[in-house]
Amino acid sequence: MLHPIYDVAVLGGGPAGCACALSLRQCWPHLTVAVVEASQYDTPRAGEILAPQAMPLLHRLRVDATKDAQTLVAQSIALSWGDPTLSEHHHLFSAHGFGLHLDRRAFDRHLAQAAEKQGATLLQGTTFRAAHRDTGTWTMDLRGAENLRSRFVVDATGRNAVFARSQRVRSDLFDRLTAYSLTTQMRVEVAQTMIVEACALGWWYTAPLPSGHRIISLLTDVDLARAAGLPARAVWEQHLAQTRHLAMLHTETLTKTLQVVPAFTTVLHCAGSTGWVAAGDAVASYDPLAGQGITKALHTGILASYVAAESLMGREPEAKARYEAMLRANLAGYRHMHRTHYAREKRWADQPFWQRRHSPPARLREVAA
């Protein structure tokens, strides 16, 4: 049953939104929380790796990632970067142990069910359309459910940041990186190995899926992809055939057309304003090479819960200032890592993709709300 007015409405039921809801209900159980999720957790999602660094965050949220969610132990990562040979790195040497290959649908559903068990209201198949604030209360127009009222809003709607954009917040776009992917049958000899291989056009990534299949992705800038003839599958297969380590993985494909997913780096001009805050990819989305996707989502979701709770207790300016400072430090660390890692690959220094990353602009362009 819907409450007349929720304390916190979380828009987006992915890792960031669910982490926020879980943290709120566990730390401040007197607060009422609603999670608004556009999907029914049935939309096909690309496989993703849960880095070892995410495990303490899940433990903090009292979530067992191996229970109910479909997972596969990520034993190692093999890189062909700056050198044609593969260099293997084992998670055994991580302080947090092994990572996990995920079925993202199952993982996100598992988090949402955990939030629901903690007392959050979950509205699935529901999308945000508009909002207005009056005397300290937000009224949100939703598609798929009746209007929702709350005292505070957390935007965890992913790269689209739909609530932030509805509040006229702009963002900076740093690149146009895009992933072009197919799902194939698994090759047993590399069953649990993730492989990253650089190429002239960008870089390739492949990882096993808990279903017993494997995803293979080419990541490049969208303009370079179009110039090369993508997303035509035949063009993608021609480029895959030119790889040194991934070509032999191309067995019978399970998907007939390429799945095209944005992977660009974008950062909101501000993480929030009066009565709301953004988390996860809504506040900042990073190059997947950083391996921070789910870890960053969980971390910022938890921090956003602190901002929400403290704001409701009358300490909004201080809470927002701490959150913004953390985000700035995280972005600075990410950009340093990004420059350092891409600088290691010099074999195609004359190619547009690599030139853009060896001498990156402060930003590509500003994106209007």
Short mmCIF file of C-alpha atoms in Angstrom, two decimals:
data_model
loop_
_atom_site.label_atom_id
_atom_site.label_comp_id
_atom_site.label_asym_id
_atom_site.label_seq_id
_atom_site.Cartn_x
_atom_site.Cartn_y
_atom_site.Cartn_z
CA MET A 1 0.00 0.00 0.00
CA LEU A 2 1.32 3.45 -0.92
CA HIS A 3 1.98 5.96 1.86
CA PRO A 4 0.40 9.44 1.51
CA ILE A 5 3.90 10.96 1.66
CA TYR A 6 7.17 9.01 1.64
CA ASP A 7 10.24 10.33 3.39
CA VAL A 8 12.45 9.32 0.44
CA ALA A 9 11.59 8.39 -3.14
CA VAL A 10 14.40 6.59 -4.93
CA LEU A 11 14.09 6.79 -8.72
CA GLY A 12 15.83 3.76 -10.23
CA GLY A 13 15.99 0.23 -8.85
CA GLY A 14 19.50 -0.70 -10.00
CA PRO A 15 22.50 -1.18 -7.67
CA ALA A 16 22.73 2.51 -6.71
CA GLY A 17 19.03 2.92 -5.99
CA CYS A 18 18.69 -0.36 -4.11
CA ALA A 19 21.85 0.30 -2.08
CA CYS A 20 20.38 3.66 -1.09
CA ALA A 21 17.04 2.12 -0.11
CA LEU A 22 18.69 -0.71 1.84
CA SER A 23 20.97 1.69 3.72
CA LEU A 24 18.06 3.99 4.58
CA ARG A 25 15.87 1.19 5.89
CA GLN A 26 18.71 -0.44 7.86
CA CYS A 27 20.16 2.73 9.41
CA TRP A 28 16.97 4.80 9.76
CA PRO A 29 14.11 2.27 9.93
CA HIS A 30 11.61 4.98 10.86
CA LEU A 31 11.98 6.52 7.37
CA THR A 32 9.55 5.39 4.68
CA VAL A 33 11.18 4.64 1.31
CA ALA A 34 9.77 4.00 -2.17
CA VAL A 35 11.84 2.63 -5.06
CA VAL A 36 10.55 3.44 -8.55
CA GLU A 37 11.89 1.06 -11.21
CA ALA A 38 11.08 1.31 -14.92
CA SER A 39 11.56 -2.39 -15.69
CA GLN A 40 10.16 -5.63 -14.34
CA TYR A 41 13.75 -6.89 -14.02
CA ASP A 42 13.20 -8.89 -17.19
CA THR A 43 15.07 -6.71 -19.71
CA PRO A 44 18.15 -8.47 -21.19
CA ARG A 45 21.35 -6.96 -19.79
CA ALA A 46 24.98 -7.43 -20.76
CA GLY A 47 27.04 -9.50 -18.36
CA GLU A 48 29.07 -7.58 -15.83
CA ILE A 49 31.79 -8.31 -13.35
CA LEU A 50 31.40 -7.54 -9.66
CA ALA A 51 34.86 -6.42 -8.54
CA PRO A 52 36.29 -7.79 -5.27
CA GLN A 53 36.16 -4.23 -3.88
CA ALA A 54 32.35 -4.40 -3.98
CA MET A 55 32.16 -7.28 -1.50
CA PRO A 56 32.58 -5.18 1.68
CA LEU A 57 29.82 -2.84 0.47
CA LEU A 58 27.43 -5.76 -0.07
CA HIS A 59 28.38 -7.14 3.34
CA ARG A 60 27.59 -3.73 4.83
CA LEU A 61 24.15 -3.90 3.19
CA ARG A 62 23.71 -7.50 4.45
CA VAL A 63 23.38 -8.82 0.91
CA ASP A 64 24.83 -12.14 -0.20
CA ALA A 65 25.60 -11.74 -3.91
CA THR A 66 25.89 -15.50 -4.37
CA LYS A 67 22.41 -16.21 -3.00
CA ASP A 68 19.50 -16.20 -5.47
CA ALA A 69 21.43 -14.02 -7.97
CA GLN A 70 23.14 -16.09 -10.68
CA THR A 71 26.92 -15.72 -10.37
CA LEU A 72 30.18 -17.24 -11.56
CA VAL A 73 33.52 -16.82 -9.79
CA ALA A 74 35.82 -14.41 -11.66
CA GLN A 75 39.16 -16.13 -11.26
CA SER A 76 41.32 -13.84 -13.37
CA ILE A 77 41.59 -11.06 -15.94
CA ALA A 78 43.90 -11.41 -18.95
CA LEU A 79 45.10 -8.23 -20.67
CA SER A 80 46.70 -7.61 -24.05
CA TRP A 81 47.40 -3.93 -23.55
CA GLY A 82 50.58 -2.18 -24.65
CA ASP A 83 51.90 -5.58 -25.69
CA PRO A 84 50.56 -8.29 -28.04
CA THR A 85 50.92 -11.00 -25.40
CA LEU A 86 48.37 -11.71 -22.67
CA SER A 87 49.19 -10.80 -19.09
CA GLU A 88 47.03 -12.57 -16.53
CA HIS A 89 46.03 -11.05 -13.18
CA HIS A 90 44.45 -13.26 -10.53
CA HIS A 91 41.89 -11.97 -8.01
CA LEU A 92 43.55 -14.36 -5.56
CA PHE A 93 45.93 -11.50 -4.78
CA SER A 94 43.11 -9.09 -3.93
CA ALA A 95 42.53 -8.34 -0.24
CA HIS A 96 38.82 -8.87 -0.86
CA GLY A 97 39.14 -12.24 -2.62
CA PHE A 98 37.52 -13.20 -5.91
CA GLY A 99 35.16 -11.11 -8.01
CA LEU A 100 31.98 -12.47 -9.58
CA HIS A 101 30.59 -12.58 -13.11
CA LEU A 102 26.94 -11.59 -12.87
CA ASP A 103 23.63 -12.07 -14.54
CA ARG A 104 22.67 -8.40 -14.13
CA ARG A 105 18.94 -9.05 -14.29
CA ALA A 106 19.16 -11.59 -11.47
CA PHE A 107 21.55 -9.43 -9.43
CA ASP A 108 19.44 -6.29 -9.70
CA ARG A 109 16.28 -8.27 -8.87
CA HIS A 110 18.06 -9.78 -5.84
CA LEU A 111 18.97 -6.30 -4.55
CA ALA A 112 15.43 -5.01 -5.12
CA GLN A 113 13.91 -7.95 -3.24
CA ALA A 114 16.34 -7.35 -0.37
CA ALA A 115 15.24 -3.70 -0.19
CA GLU A 116 11.60 -4.79 -0.25
CA LYS A 117 12.20 -7.26 2.59
CA GLN A 118 13.70 -4.40 4.61
CA GLY A 119 10.45 -2.47 4.25
CA ALA A 120 10.92 -0.36 1.13
CA THR A 121 7.97 -0.06 -1.27
CA LEU A 122 8.96 -1.31 -4.75
CA LEU A 123 7.10 0.05 -7.78
CA GLN A 124 8.09 -1.92 -10.89
CA GLY A 125 7.17 -1.07 -14.47
CA THR A 126 6.94 2.57 -13.41
CA THR A 127 8.73 5.54 -14.98
CA PHE A 128 9.24 9.12 -13.84
CA ARG A 129 7.71 11.84 -16.03
CA ALA A 130 7.82 15.13 -14.10
CA ALA A 131 8.01 16.61 -10.61
CA HIS A 132 7.30 19.79 -8.75
CA ARG A 133 8.09 20.82 -5.18
CA ASP A 134 5.79 22.75 -2.89
CA THR A 135 6.24 23.51 0.83
CA GLY A 136 8.96 20.91 1.23
CA THR A 137 7.19 18.05 -0.57
CA TRP A 138 7.81 16.65 -4.04
CA THR A 139 4.88 15.47 -6.15
CA MET A 140 5.97 13.16 -8.95
CA ASP A 141 3.98 12.33 -12.05
CA LEU A 142 4.64 8.68 -12.87
CA ARG A 143 3.74 6.45 -15.80
CA GLY A 144 2.50 3.08 -14.57
CA ALA A 145 1.45 4.20 -11.08
CA GLU A 146 -0.42 6.97 -9.34
CA ASN A 147 1.35 10.18 -8.40
CA LEU A 148 3.96 9.79 -5.67
CA ARG A 149 4.74 12.34 -2.96
CA SER A 150 7.97 12.46 -0.95
CA ARG A 151 10.03 14.79 1.21
CA PHE A 152 13.29 13.90 -0.55
CA VAL A 153 14.27 12.39 -3.93
CA VAL A 154 17.31 10.31 -4.94
CA ASP A 155 17.99 10.20 -8.68
CA ALA A 156 19.46 6.77 -9.46
CA THR A 157 18.12 6.58 -13.03
CA GLY A 158 21.47 5.81 -14.66
CA ARG A 159 23.26 7.75 -17.39
CA ASN A 160 20.05 9.49 -18.45
CA ALA A 161 19.73 11.17 -15.01
CA VAL A 162 16.09 11.90 -15.80
CA PHE A 163 15.23 13.65 -12.54
CA ALA A 164 18.36 15.84 -12.60
CA ARG A 165 17.61 16.84 -16.19
CA SER A 166 14.03 17.66 -15.22
CA GLN A 167 15.57 20.10 -12.73
CA ARG A 168 17.61 21.72 -15.54
CA VAL A 169 20.97 20.37 -14.34
CA ARG A 170 23.55 20.15 -17.13
CA SER A 171 26.34 17.61 -17.46
CA ASP A 172 29.79 17.39 -19.03
CA LEU A 173 30.41 14.74 -21.71
CA PHE A 174 34.04 13.56 -21.93
CA ASP A 175 33.84 11.00 -24.76
CA ARG A 176 31.40 9.00 -26.92
CA LEU A 177 32.57 5.50 -26.02
CA THR A 178 30.01 2.84 -27.00
CA ALA A 179 29.93 -0.95 -26.63
CA TYR A 180 28.92 -3.22 -29.56
CA SER A 181 28.25 -6.73 -28.25
CA LEU A 182 27.18 -10.25 -29.17
CA THR A 183 26.55 -13.27 -26.96
CA THR A 184 28.14 -16.59 -27.95
CA GLN A 185 28.50 -20.14 -26.71
CA MET A 186 31.16 -20.71 -24.05
CA ARG A 187 34.61 -22.08 -24.87
CA VAL A 188 35.52 -24.35 -21.95
CA GLU A 189 39.27 -23.66 -22.06
CA VAL A 190 38.76 -20.01 -21.11
CA ALA A 191 35.52 -20.52 -19.22
CA GLN A 192 36.06 -18.19 -16.27
CA THR A 193 38.60 -15.79 -17.73
CA MET A 194 37.83 -12.20 -18.65
CA ILE A 195 39.96 -10.93 -21.55
CA VAL A 196 40.68 -7.35 -22.63
CA GLU A 197 42.54 -6.77 -25.92
CA ALA A 198 43.42 -3.39 -27.40
CA CYS A 199 43.07 -2.76 -31.15
CA ALA A 200 43.38 0.15 -33.57
CA LEU A 201 39.69 1.00 -33.36
CA GLY A 202 39.48 0.80 -29.55
CA TRP A 203 39.46 -2.30 -27.39
CA TRP A 204 37.73 -5.66 -27.06
CA TYR A 205 36.30 -7.21 -23.93
CA THR A 206 34.94 -10.68 -23.29
CA ALA A 207 33.63 -12.31 -20.13
CA PRO A 208 31.72 -15.47 -19.23
CA LEU A 209 28.08 -15.33 -18.16
CA PRO A 210 26.56 -17.47 -15.40
CA SER A 211 24.18 -18.88 -18.04
CA GLY A 212 27.10 -20.74 -19.62
CA HIS A 213 27.47 -18.24 -22.46
CA ARG A 214 30.01 -15.52 -23.17
CA ILE A 215 29.65 -11.86 -24.10
CA ILE A 216 32.09 -10.31 -26.58
CA SER A 217 32.17 -6.52 -26.92
CA LEU A 218 33.99 -3.99 -29.05
CA LEU A 219 34.30 -0.58 -27.41
CA THR A 220 34.98 2.45 -29.58
CA ASP A 221 33.71 5.98 -30.14
CA VAL A 222 30.34 6.13 -31.84
CA ASP A 223 31.56 8.31 -34.74
CA LEU A 224 34.46 5.94 -35.43
CA ALA A 225 32.08 2.98 -35.29
CA ARG A 226 29.77 4.53 -37.86
CA ALA A 227 32.70 5.36 -40.15
CA ALA A 228 33.82 1.71 -39.91
CA GLY A 229 30.36 0.42 -40.84
CA LEU A 230 29.03 -0.58 -37.42
CA PRO A 231 26.63 -1.72 -36.13
CA ALA A 232 26.59 -4.11 -39.10
CA ARG A 233 27.28 -7.57 -37.73
CA ALA A 234 29.50 -8.55 -40.67
CA VAL A 235 31.77 -5.57 -39.99
CA TRP A 236 31.96 -6.47 -36.31
CA GLU A 237 32.91 -10.05 -37.19
CA GLN A 238 35.62 -8.84 -39.59
CA HIS A 239 37.20 -6.79 -36.83
CA LEU A 240 36.91 -9.67 -34.36
CA ALA A 241 38.67 -11.98 -36.84
CA GLN A 242 41.65 -9.58 -36.79
CA THR A 243 42.15 -9.91 -33.03
CA ARG A 244 44.98 -12.02 -31.66
CA HIS A 245 43.27 -13.57 -28.64
CA LEU A 246 39.52 -13.31 -29.12
CA ALA A 247 38.96 -14.56 -32.66
CA MET A 248 38.96 -18.19 -31.52
CA LEU A 249 36.12 -17.44 -29.08
CA HIS A 250 33.66 -16.65 -31.86
CA THR A 251 31.57 -19.81 -31.92
CA GLU A 252 27.84 -20.00 -32.56
CA THR A 253 26.27 -16.67 -31.63
CA LEU A 254 23.04 -16.53 -29.66
CA THR A 255 22.13 -12.96 -30.62
CA LYS A 256 21.55 -12.07 -34.27
CA THR A 257 22.05 -8.32 -34.01
CA LEU A 258 24.60 -6.30 -32.08
CA GLN A 259 23.56 -4.91 -28.74
CA VAL A 260 24.62 -1.24 -28.69
CA VAL A 261 25.09 0.32 -25.25
CA PRO A 262 26.51 3.78 -24.40
CA ALA A 263 29.64 3.63 -22.24
CA PHE A 264 30.71 7.27 -22.28
CA THR A 265 32.03 9.29 -19.37
CA THR A 266 29.66 12.00 -18.19
CA VAL A 267 29.48 14.03 -14.97
CA LEU A 268 26.64 16.18 -13.62
CA HIS A 269 27.49 19.82 -12.91
CA CYS A 270 26.12 19.36 -9.39
CA ALA A 271 25.19 16.27 -7.42
CA GLY A 272 21.90 17.70 -6.26
CA SER A 273 20.00 20.69 -4.97
CA THR A 274 17.34 21.44 -2.38
CA GLY A 275 15.44 18.26 -1.63
CA TRP A 276 17.26 15.87 -3.96
CA VAL A 277 20.58 14.19 -4.76
CA ALA A 278 21.92 11.96 -7.57
CA ALA A 279 23.79 8.65 -7.22
CA GLY A 280 25.37 5.97 -9.40
CA ASP A 281 25.67 6.64 -13.12
CA ALA A 282 23.18 9.47 -12.76
CA VAL A 283 25.79 11.59 -10.98
CA ALA A 284 28.85 10.29 -12.87
CA SER A 285 29.31 7.48 -15.40
CA TYR A 286 32.80 6.17 -16.13
CA ASP A 287 34.64 4.24 -18.83
CA PRO A 288 34.02 0.52 -18.12
CA LEU A 289 37.79 0.00 -18.35
CA ALA A 290 37.91 1.52 -14.85
CA GLY A 291 35.99 -1.46 -13.52
CA GLN A 292 34.12 0.80 -11.08
CA GLY A 293 30.57 0.38 -12.38
CA ILE A 294 28.73 -1.60 -9.71
CA THR A 295 31.20 -0.73 -6.95
CA LYS A 296 30.72 3.00 -7.56
CA ALA A 297 26.96 2.52 -7.79
CA LEU A 298 26.80 0.76 -4.42
CA HIS A 299 29.16 3.28 -2.78
CA THR A 300 27.39 6.40 -4.02
CA GLY A 301 24.01 4.83 -3.27
CA ILE A 302 25.01 4.33 0.36
CA LEU A 303 26.44 7.86 0.57
CA ALA A 304 23.28 9.28 -1.00
CA SER A 305 21.28 7.61 1.77
CA TYR A 306 23.33 9.59 4.31
CA VAL A 307 22.63 12.80 2.40
CA ALA A 308 18.91 12.03 2.31
CA ALA A 309 18.68 11.17 6.00
CA GLU A 310 20.75 14.14 7.16
CA SER A 311 18.79 16.48 4.90
CA LEU A 312 15.57 15.34 6.51
CA MET A 313 17.18 16.11 9.88
CA GLY A 314 17.97 19.68 8.83
CA ARG A 315 21.63 19.20 7.88
CA GLU A 316 21.32 19.28 4.10
CA PRO A 317 24.07 21.85 3.25
CA GLU A 318 26.72 20.04 5.30
CA ALA A 319 25.73 16.60 3.98
CA LYS A 320 25.74 17.78 0.36
CA ALA A 321 29.13 19.49 0.78
CA ARG A 322 30.73 16.27 2.07
CA TYR A 323 29.16 14.25 -0.73
CA GLU A 324 30.30 16.69 -3.43
CA ALA A 325 33.85 16.67 -2.02
CA MET A 326 33.94 12.87 -2.17
CA LEU A 327 32.67 12.89 -5.75
CA ARG A 328 35.32 15.42 -6.81
CA ALA A 329 38.08 13.31 -5.26
CA ASN A 330 36.72 10.18 -6.92
CA LEU A 331 36.56 11.90 -10.32
CA ALA A 332 40.14 13.17 -9.97
CA GLY A 333 41.34 9.65 -9.15
CA TYR A 334 39.38 8.19 -12.05
CA ARG A 335 40.76 10.70 -14.59
CA HIS A 336 44.32 10.03 -13.43
CA MET A 337 43.78 6.27 -13.75
CA HIS A 338 42.14 6.77 -17.16
CA ARG A 339 45.09 8.79 -18.54
CA THR A 340 47.65 6.42 -17.06
CA HIS A 341 46.04 3.24 -18.38
CA TYR A 342 45.39 4.52 -21.90
CA ALA A 343 48.91 5.97 -22.05
CA ARG A 344 50.31 2.44 -21.69
CA GLU A 345 48.98 1.51 -25.12
CA LYS A 346 51.17 3.15 -27.80
CA ARG A 347 50.89 0.71 -30.73
CA TRP A 348 48.18 2.76 -32.45
CA ALA A 349 49.17 6.24 -31.31
CA ASP A 350 48.35 7.62 -34.78
CA GLN A 351 44.74 6.35 -34.71
CA PRO A 352 41.89 8.73 -33.75
CA PHE A 353 40.62 6.61 -30.85
CA TRP A 354 44.01 6.58 -29.15
CA GLN A 355 44.90 10.16 -30.02
CA ARG A 356 41.76 11.32 -28.20
CA ARG A 357 42.77 9.44 -25.05
CA HIS A 358 46.45 10.32 -25.12
CA SER A 359 45.57 14.03 -25.24
CA PRO A 360 42.06 14.18 -23.76
CA PRO A 361 40.18 17.50 -23.68
CA ALA A 362 38.98 18.93 -20.38
CA ARG A 363 35.56 17.93 -21.67
CA LEU A 364 34.09 17.04 -25.04
CA ARG A 365 31.01 19.21 -24.68
CA GLU A 366 28.35 20.33 -22.26
CA VAL A 367 25.06 18.47 -22.41
CA ALA A 368 21.95 20.57 -21.92
CA ALA A 369 19.30 19.47 -19.46
#
